[in-house]
Coordinates of C-alpha atoms and ligand atoms in Angstrom, one line a residue:
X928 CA -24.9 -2.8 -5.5
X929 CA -21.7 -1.6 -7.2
X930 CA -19.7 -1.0 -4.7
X931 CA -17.1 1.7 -6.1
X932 CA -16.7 3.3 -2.5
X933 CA -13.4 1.8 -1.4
X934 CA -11.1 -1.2 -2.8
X935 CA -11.8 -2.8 0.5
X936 CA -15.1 -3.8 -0.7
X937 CA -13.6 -7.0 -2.3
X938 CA -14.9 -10.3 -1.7
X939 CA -12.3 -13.2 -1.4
X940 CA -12.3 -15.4 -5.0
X941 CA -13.2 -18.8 -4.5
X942 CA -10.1 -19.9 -5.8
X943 CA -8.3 -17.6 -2.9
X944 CA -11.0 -19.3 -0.6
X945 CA -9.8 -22.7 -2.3
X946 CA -5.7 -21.8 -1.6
X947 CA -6.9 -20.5 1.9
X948 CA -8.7 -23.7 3.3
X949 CA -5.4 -25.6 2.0
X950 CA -2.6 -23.7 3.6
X951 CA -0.2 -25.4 5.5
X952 CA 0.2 -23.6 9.3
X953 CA 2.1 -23.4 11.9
X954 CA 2.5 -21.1 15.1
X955 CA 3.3 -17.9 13.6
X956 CA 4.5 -16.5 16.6
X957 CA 7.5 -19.0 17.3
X958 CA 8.2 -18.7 13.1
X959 CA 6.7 -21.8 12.5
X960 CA 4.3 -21.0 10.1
X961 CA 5.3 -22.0 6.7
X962 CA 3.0 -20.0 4.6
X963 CA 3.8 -17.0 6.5
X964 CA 7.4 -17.6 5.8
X965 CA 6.6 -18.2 2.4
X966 CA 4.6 -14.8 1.9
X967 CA 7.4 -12.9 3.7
X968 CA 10.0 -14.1 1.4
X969 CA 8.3 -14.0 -1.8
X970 CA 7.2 -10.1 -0.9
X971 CA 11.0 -9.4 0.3
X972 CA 12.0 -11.1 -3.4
X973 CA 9.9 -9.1 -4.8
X974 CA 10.9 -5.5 -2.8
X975 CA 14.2 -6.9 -2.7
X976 CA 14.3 -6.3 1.0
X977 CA 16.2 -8.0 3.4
X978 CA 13.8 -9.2 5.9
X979 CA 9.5 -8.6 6.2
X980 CA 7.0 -9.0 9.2
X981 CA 3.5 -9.8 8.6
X982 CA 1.4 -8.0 10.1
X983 CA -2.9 -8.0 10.5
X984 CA -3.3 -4.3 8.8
X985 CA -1.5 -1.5 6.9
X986 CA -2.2 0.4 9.7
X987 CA -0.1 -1.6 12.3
X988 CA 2.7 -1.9 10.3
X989 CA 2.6 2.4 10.3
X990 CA 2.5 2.1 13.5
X991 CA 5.3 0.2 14.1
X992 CA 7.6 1.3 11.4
X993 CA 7.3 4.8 12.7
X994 CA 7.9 3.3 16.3
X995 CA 10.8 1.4 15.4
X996 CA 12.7 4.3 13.4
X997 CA 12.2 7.1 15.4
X998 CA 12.9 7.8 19.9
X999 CA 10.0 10.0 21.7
X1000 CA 10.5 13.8 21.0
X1001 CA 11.8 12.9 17.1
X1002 CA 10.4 14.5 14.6
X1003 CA 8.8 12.6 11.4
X1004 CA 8.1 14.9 7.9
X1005 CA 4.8 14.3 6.4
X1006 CA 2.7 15.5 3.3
X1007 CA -0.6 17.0 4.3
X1008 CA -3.1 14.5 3.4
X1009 CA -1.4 11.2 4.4
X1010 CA -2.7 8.2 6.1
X1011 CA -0.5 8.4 8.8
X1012 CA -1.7 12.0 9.7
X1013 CA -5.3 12.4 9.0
X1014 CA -6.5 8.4 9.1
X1015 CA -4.8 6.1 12.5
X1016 CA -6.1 8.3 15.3
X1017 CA -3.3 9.8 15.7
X1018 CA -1.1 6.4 16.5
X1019 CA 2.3 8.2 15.6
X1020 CA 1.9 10.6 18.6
X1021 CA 0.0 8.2 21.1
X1022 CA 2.4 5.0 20.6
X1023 CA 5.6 7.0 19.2
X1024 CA 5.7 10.0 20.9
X1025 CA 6.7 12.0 17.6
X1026 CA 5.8 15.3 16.2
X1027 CA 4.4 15.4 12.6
X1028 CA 5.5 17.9 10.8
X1029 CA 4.2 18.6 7.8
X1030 CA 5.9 19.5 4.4
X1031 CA 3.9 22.0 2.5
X1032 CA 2.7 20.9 -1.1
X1033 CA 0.2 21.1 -3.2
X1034 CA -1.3 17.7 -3.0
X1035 CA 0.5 16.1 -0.3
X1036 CA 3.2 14.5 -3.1
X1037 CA 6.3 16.9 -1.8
X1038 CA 9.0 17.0 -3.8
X1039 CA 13.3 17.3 -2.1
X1040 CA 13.3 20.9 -2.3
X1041 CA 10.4 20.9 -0.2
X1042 CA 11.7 18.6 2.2
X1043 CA 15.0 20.8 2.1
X1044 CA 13.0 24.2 3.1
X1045 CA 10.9 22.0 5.6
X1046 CA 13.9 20.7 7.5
X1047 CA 15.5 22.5 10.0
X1048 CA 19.3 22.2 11.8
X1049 CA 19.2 20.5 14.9
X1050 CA 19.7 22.2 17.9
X1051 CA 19.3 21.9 21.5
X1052 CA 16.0 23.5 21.1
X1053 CA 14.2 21.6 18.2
X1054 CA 12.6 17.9 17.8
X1055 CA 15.1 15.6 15.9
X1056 CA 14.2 15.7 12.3
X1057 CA 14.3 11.3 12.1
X1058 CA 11.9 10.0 9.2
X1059 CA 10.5 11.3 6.6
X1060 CA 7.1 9.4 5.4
X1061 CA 6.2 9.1 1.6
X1062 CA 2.7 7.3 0.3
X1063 CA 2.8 5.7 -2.6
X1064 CA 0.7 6.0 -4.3
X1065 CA -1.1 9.2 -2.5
X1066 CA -4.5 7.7 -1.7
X1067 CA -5.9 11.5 -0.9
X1068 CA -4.1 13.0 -4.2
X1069 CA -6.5 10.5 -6.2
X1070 CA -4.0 7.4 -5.9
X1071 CA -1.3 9.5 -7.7
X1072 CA 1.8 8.5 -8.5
X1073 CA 5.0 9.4 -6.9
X1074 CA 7.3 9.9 -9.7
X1075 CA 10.7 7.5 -9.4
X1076 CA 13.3 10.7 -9.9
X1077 CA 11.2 12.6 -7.2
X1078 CA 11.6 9.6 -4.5
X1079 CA 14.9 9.2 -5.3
X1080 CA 15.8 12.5 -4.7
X1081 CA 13.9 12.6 -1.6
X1082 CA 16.2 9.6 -0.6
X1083 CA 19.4 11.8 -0.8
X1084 CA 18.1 14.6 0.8
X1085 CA 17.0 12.7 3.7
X1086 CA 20.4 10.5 3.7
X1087 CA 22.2 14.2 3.7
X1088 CA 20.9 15.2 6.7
X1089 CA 20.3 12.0 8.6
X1090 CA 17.1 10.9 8.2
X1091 CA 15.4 7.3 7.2
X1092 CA 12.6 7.3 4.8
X1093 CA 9.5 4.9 5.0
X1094 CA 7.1 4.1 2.6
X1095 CA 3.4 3.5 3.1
X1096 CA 2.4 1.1 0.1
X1097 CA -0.8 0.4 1.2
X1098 CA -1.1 0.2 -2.7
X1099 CA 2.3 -0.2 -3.8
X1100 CA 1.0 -2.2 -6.2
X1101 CA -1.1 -0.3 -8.4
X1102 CA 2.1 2.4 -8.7
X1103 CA 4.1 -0.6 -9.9
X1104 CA 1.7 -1.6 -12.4
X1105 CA 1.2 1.8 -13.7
X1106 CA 4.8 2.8 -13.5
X1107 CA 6.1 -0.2 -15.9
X1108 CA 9.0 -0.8 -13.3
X1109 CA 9.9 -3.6 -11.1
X1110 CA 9.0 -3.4 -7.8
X1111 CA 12.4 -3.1 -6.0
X1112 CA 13.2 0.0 -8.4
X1113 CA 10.5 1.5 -6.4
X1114 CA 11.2 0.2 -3.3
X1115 CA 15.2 1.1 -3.4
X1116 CA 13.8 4.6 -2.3
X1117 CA 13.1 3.9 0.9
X1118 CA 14.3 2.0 4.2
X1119 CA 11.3 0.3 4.8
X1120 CA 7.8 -0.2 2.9
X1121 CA 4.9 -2.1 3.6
X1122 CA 2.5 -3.7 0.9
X1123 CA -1.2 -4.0 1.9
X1124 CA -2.8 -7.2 0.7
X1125 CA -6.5 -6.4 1.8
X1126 CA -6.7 -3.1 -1.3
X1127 CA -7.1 -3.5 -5.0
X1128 CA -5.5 -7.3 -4.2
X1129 CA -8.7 -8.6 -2.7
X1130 CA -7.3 -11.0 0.3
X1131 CA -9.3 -10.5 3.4
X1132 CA -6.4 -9.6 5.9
X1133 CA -2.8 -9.0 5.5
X1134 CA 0.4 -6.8 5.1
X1135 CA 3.7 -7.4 5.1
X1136 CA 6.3 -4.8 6.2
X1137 CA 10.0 -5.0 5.1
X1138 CA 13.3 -3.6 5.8
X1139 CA 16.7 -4.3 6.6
X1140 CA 17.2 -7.3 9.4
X1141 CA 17.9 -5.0 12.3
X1142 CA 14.7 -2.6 11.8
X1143 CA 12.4 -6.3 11.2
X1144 CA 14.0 -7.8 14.3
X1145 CA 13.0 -3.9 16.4
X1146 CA 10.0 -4.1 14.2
X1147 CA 9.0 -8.1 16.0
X1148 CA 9.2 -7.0 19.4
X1149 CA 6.1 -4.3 19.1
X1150 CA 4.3 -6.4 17.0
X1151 CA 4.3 -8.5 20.0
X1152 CA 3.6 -5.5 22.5
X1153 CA 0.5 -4.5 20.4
X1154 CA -1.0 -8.1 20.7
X1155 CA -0.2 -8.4 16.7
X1156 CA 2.0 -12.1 17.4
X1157 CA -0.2 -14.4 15.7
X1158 CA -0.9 -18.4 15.8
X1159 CA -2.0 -20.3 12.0
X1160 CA -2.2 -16.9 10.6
X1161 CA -1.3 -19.3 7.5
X1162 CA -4.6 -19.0 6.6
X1163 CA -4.7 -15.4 6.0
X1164 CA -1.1 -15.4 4.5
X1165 CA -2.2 -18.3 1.9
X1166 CA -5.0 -15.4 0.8
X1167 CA -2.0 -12.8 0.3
X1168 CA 0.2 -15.4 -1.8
X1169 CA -2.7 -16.0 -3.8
X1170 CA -3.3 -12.2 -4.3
X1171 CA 0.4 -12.1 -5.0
X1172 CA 0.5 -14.1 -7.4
X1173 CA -2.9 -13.9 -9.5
X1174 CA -4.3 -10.6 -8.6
X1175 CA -1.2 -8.1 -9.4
X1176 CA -0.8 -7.4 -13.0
X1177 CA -4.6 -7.3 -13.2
X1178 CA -4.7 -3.7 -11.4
X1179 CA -4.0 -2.4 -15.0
X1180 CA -7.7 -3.6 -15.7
X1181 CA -8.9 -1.4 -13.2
X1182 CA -6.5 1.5 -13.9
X1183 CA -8.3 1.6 -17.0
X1184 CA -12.0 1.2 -15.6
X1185 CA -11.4 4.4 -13.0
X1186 CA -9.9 6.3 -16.3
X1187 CA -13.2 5.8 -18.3
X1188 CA -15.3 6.8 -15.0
X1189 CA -12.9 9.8 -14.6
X1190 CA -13.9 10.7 -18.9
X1191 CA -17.4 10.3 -18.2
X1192 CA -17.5 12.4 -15.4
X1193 CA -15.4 15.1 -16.9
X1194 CA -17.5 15.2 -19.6
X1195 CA -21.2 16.8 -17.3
X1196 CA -21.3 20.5 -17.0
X1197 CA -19.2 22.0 -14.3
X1198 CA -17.9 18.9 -12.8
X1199 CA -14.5 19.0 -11.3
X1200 CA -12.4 15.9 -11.9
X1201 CA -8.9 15.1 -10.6
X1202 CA -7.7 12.6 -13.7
X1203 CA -6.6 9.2 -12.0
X1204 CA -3.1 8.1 -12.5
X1205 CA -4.4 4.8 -11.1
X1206 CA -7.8 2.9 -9.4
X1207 CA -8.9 6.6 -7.9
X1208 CA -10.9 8.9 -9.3
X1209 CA -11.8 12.2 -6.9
X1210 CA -14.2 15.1 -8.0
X1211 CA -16.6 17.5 -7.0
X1212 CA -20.5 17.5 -8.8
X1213 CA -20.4 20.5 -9.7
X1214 CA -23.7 22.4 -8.4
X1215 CA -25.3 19.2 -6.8
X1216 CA -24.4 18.4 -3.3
X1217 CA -22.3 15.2 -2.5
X1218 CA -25.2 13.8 0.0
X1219 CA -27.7 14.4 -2.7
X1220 CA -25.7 13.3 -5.5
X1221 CA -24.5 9.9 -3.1
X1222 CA -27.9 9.7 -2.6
X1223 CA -28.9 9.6 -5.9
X1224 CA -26.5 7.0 -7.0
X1225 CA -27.2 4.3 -4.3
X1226 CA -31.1 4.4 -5.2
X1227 CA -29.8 3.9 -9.0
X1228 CA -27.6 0.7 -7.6
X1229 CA -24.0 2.4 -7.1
X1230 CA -22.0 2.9 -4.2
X1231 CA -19.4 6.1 -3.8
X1232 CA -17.8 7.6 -0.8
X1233 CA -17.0 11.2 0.1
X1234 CA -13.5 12.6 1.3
X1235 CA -14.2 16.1 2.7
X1236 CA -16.1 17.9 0.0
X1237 CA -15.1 15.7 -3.2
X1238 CA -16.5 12.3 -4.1
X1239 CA -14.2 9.3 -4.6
X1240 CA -15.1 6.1 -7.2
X1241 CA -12.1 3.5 -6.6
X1242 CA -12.0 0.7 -9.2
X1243 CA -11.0 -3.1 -7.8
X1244 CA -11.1 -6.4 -8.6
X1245 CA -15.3 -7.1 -8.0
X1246 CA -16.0 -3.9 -9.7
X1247 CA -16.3 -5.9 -13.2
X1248 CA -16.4 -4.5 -17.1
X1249 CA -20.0 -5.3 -17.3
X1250 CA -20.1 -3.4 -13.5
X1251 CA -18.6 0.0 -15.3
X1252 CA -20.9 -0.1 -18.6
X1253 CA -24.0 -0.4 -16.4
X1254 CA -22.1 2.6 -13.7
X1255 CA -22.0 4.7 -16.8
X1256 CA -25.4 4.3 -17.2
X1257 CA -26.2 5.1 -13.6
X1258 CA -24.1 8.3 -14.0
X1259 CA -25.8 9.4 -17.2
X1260 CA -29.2 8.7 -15.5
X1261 CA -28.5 10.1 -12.3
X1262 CA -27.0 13.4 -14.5
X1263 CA -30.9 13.8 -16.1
X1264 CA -32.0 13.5 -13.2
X1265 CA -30.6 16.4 -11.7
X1266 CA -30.6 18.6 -15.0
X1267 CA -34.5 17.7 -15.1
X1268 CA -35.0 19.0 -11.6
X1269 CA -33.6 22.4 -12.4
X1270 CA -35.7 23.3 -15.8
Ligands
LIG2260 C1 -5.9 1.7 3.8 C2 -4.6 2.5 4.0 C3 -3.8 2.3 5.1 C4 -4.2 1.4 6.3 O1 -4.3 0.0 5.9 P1 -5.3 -0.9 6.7 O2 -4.9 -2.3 6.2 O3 -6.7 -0.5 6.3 O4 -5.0 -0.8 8.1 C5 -2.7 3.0 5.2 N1 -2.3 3.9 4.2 C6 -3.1 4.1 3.1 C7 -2.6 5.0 2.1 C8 -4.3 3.4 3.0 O5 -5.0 3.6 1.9

């Protein structure tokens, strides 16, 4: 099976496997792992963030960035679509106590002025406007980029009227890839980001979340609260150095694989693509059903998943070259199928 239904779907390397089995550990907990300590200061180097936690998932360090910034009651500005609103069972609210509010846009990538309009004085009668969250890049826009001038202008806005600004970089990554930029231009943004190891970087577990010294040291004690204090988690942190190191510049590889799906697709009568800016590729089969046309493609050999009513294909490093030509064959294939059916 090609699996094109999540970058999760990766496998580690044997060479990860290799650095993995040979980490040096420690007890993580007392900050006596060494390859822990490595992996936070290499991804704070390459942020250029003060100080980093790591943590077992992307969705922990949400958690407890949003926890750390904000008091019960505060109120936290989201885009539609985000993975803190629509994907952690509603963590933000349960372990927080925030309200999301949500800052209309078109695909979830607001821009300042929207955030302006969105924000409201505080008085003695509304939540405390406290963090705004930005995702970059926008898994549910089709991994899209967040443009550089529009996160820096989100920064002032927010810094005018009081509030921090977090970053989910779940796939950080694949923005700084396809932006050209060093990481830390992207990162200067925002007060703290996480990076997730476990995407389009193929380690089996990992994220590190960064920030200034005071937030990480906040940030430590509910890791510990949510049972996330680890042991030799060196293991899983030699996996993420390894991914650091060899697996980064090659997301340009499949930024260029989900473009050629994304042509391909485009190209069959009334199909409704959303072209990728990076490893996702969203669209809609035009008359076929997506449980048909899913369907269709598994018994031909290739995995997809669905988002609502639009299909996603996300490129990553065990979809291979040889992987895509045989998918484009599936697609044409699967695309006969169906326009055979109708005659
Ligand atoms: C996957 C993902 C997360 C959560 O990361 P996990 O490591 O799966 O917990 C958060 N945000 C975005 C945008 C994601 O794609």
């Amino acid at each position: 099976m090609i699996d094109l239904s999540s970058d999760t779907a990766t496998r580690p390397t044997q060479a990860m496997r290799s650095a993995i089995a040979a980490a040096a550990v420690g007890d993580e907990q007392r900050l006596e792992d060494p390859t822990v300590t490595a992996l936070i200061e290499a991804v704070c180097d390459r942020l250029g963030k003060p100080a980093g936690l790591f943590l077992p998932s992307g969705t922990m360090c949400n958690v407890i960035a949003v926890k750390t910034h904000t008091q019960p009651g505060d109120a936290v500005f989201v885009g539609h679509n985000c993975h803190i609103l629509r994907c952690e069972t509603g963590g933000a609210a349960a372990f927080s106590g925030v309200v999301l509010d949500v800052v209309p846009s078109d695909t979830g990538l607001f821009k300042a002025a929207q955030l302006q309009t969105a924000l409201y004085q505080r008085n003695p009668y509304t939540p405390n406007p406290r963090l705004v969250c930005v995702e970059q890049t926008h898994n549910f826009a089709g991994g899209a980029l967040w443009p550089l001038d529009q996160l820096r202008a989100i920064k002032e806005t927010a810094k005018e009227r009081g509030l921090s600004v977090h970053m989910d970089g779940a796939r950080l990554f694949n923005a700084v890839v396809a932006l050209g930029v060093p990481a830390r231009e992207v990162t200067s943004t925002v007060d703290s980001v996480w990076v997730d190891f476990t995407k389009g970087l193929g380690a089996p577990l990992g994220a590190v979340l960064c920030g200034e010294v005071e937030f990480i040291e906040k940030a430590r004690r509910y890791k510990h609260m949510l049972g996330g204090a680890l042991r030799q988690a060196g293991m899983m942190a030699a996996g993420c150095l390894y991914a650091l190191e060899h697996h980064v510049e090659r997301l340009a590889d499949d930024h260029r694989r989900a473009k050629t799906l994304a042509e391909r697709l485009a190209s069959y009568d009334g199909f409704e693509v959303t072209q990728p800016d990076t490893n996702i590729v969203f669209f809609r089969p035009g008359h076929i059903s997506i449980d048909d046309y899913a369907a269709r493609l598994e018994d031909h050999g290739v995995r997809m998943s669905w988002v609502g009513d639009r299909m996603r294909a996300v490129t990553h490093l065990d979809v291979s070259e040889e992987d895509i030509q045989q998918s484009l064959k599936v697609l044409d294939q699967v695309q006969n199928s169906f326009s055979t059916a109708n005659v």
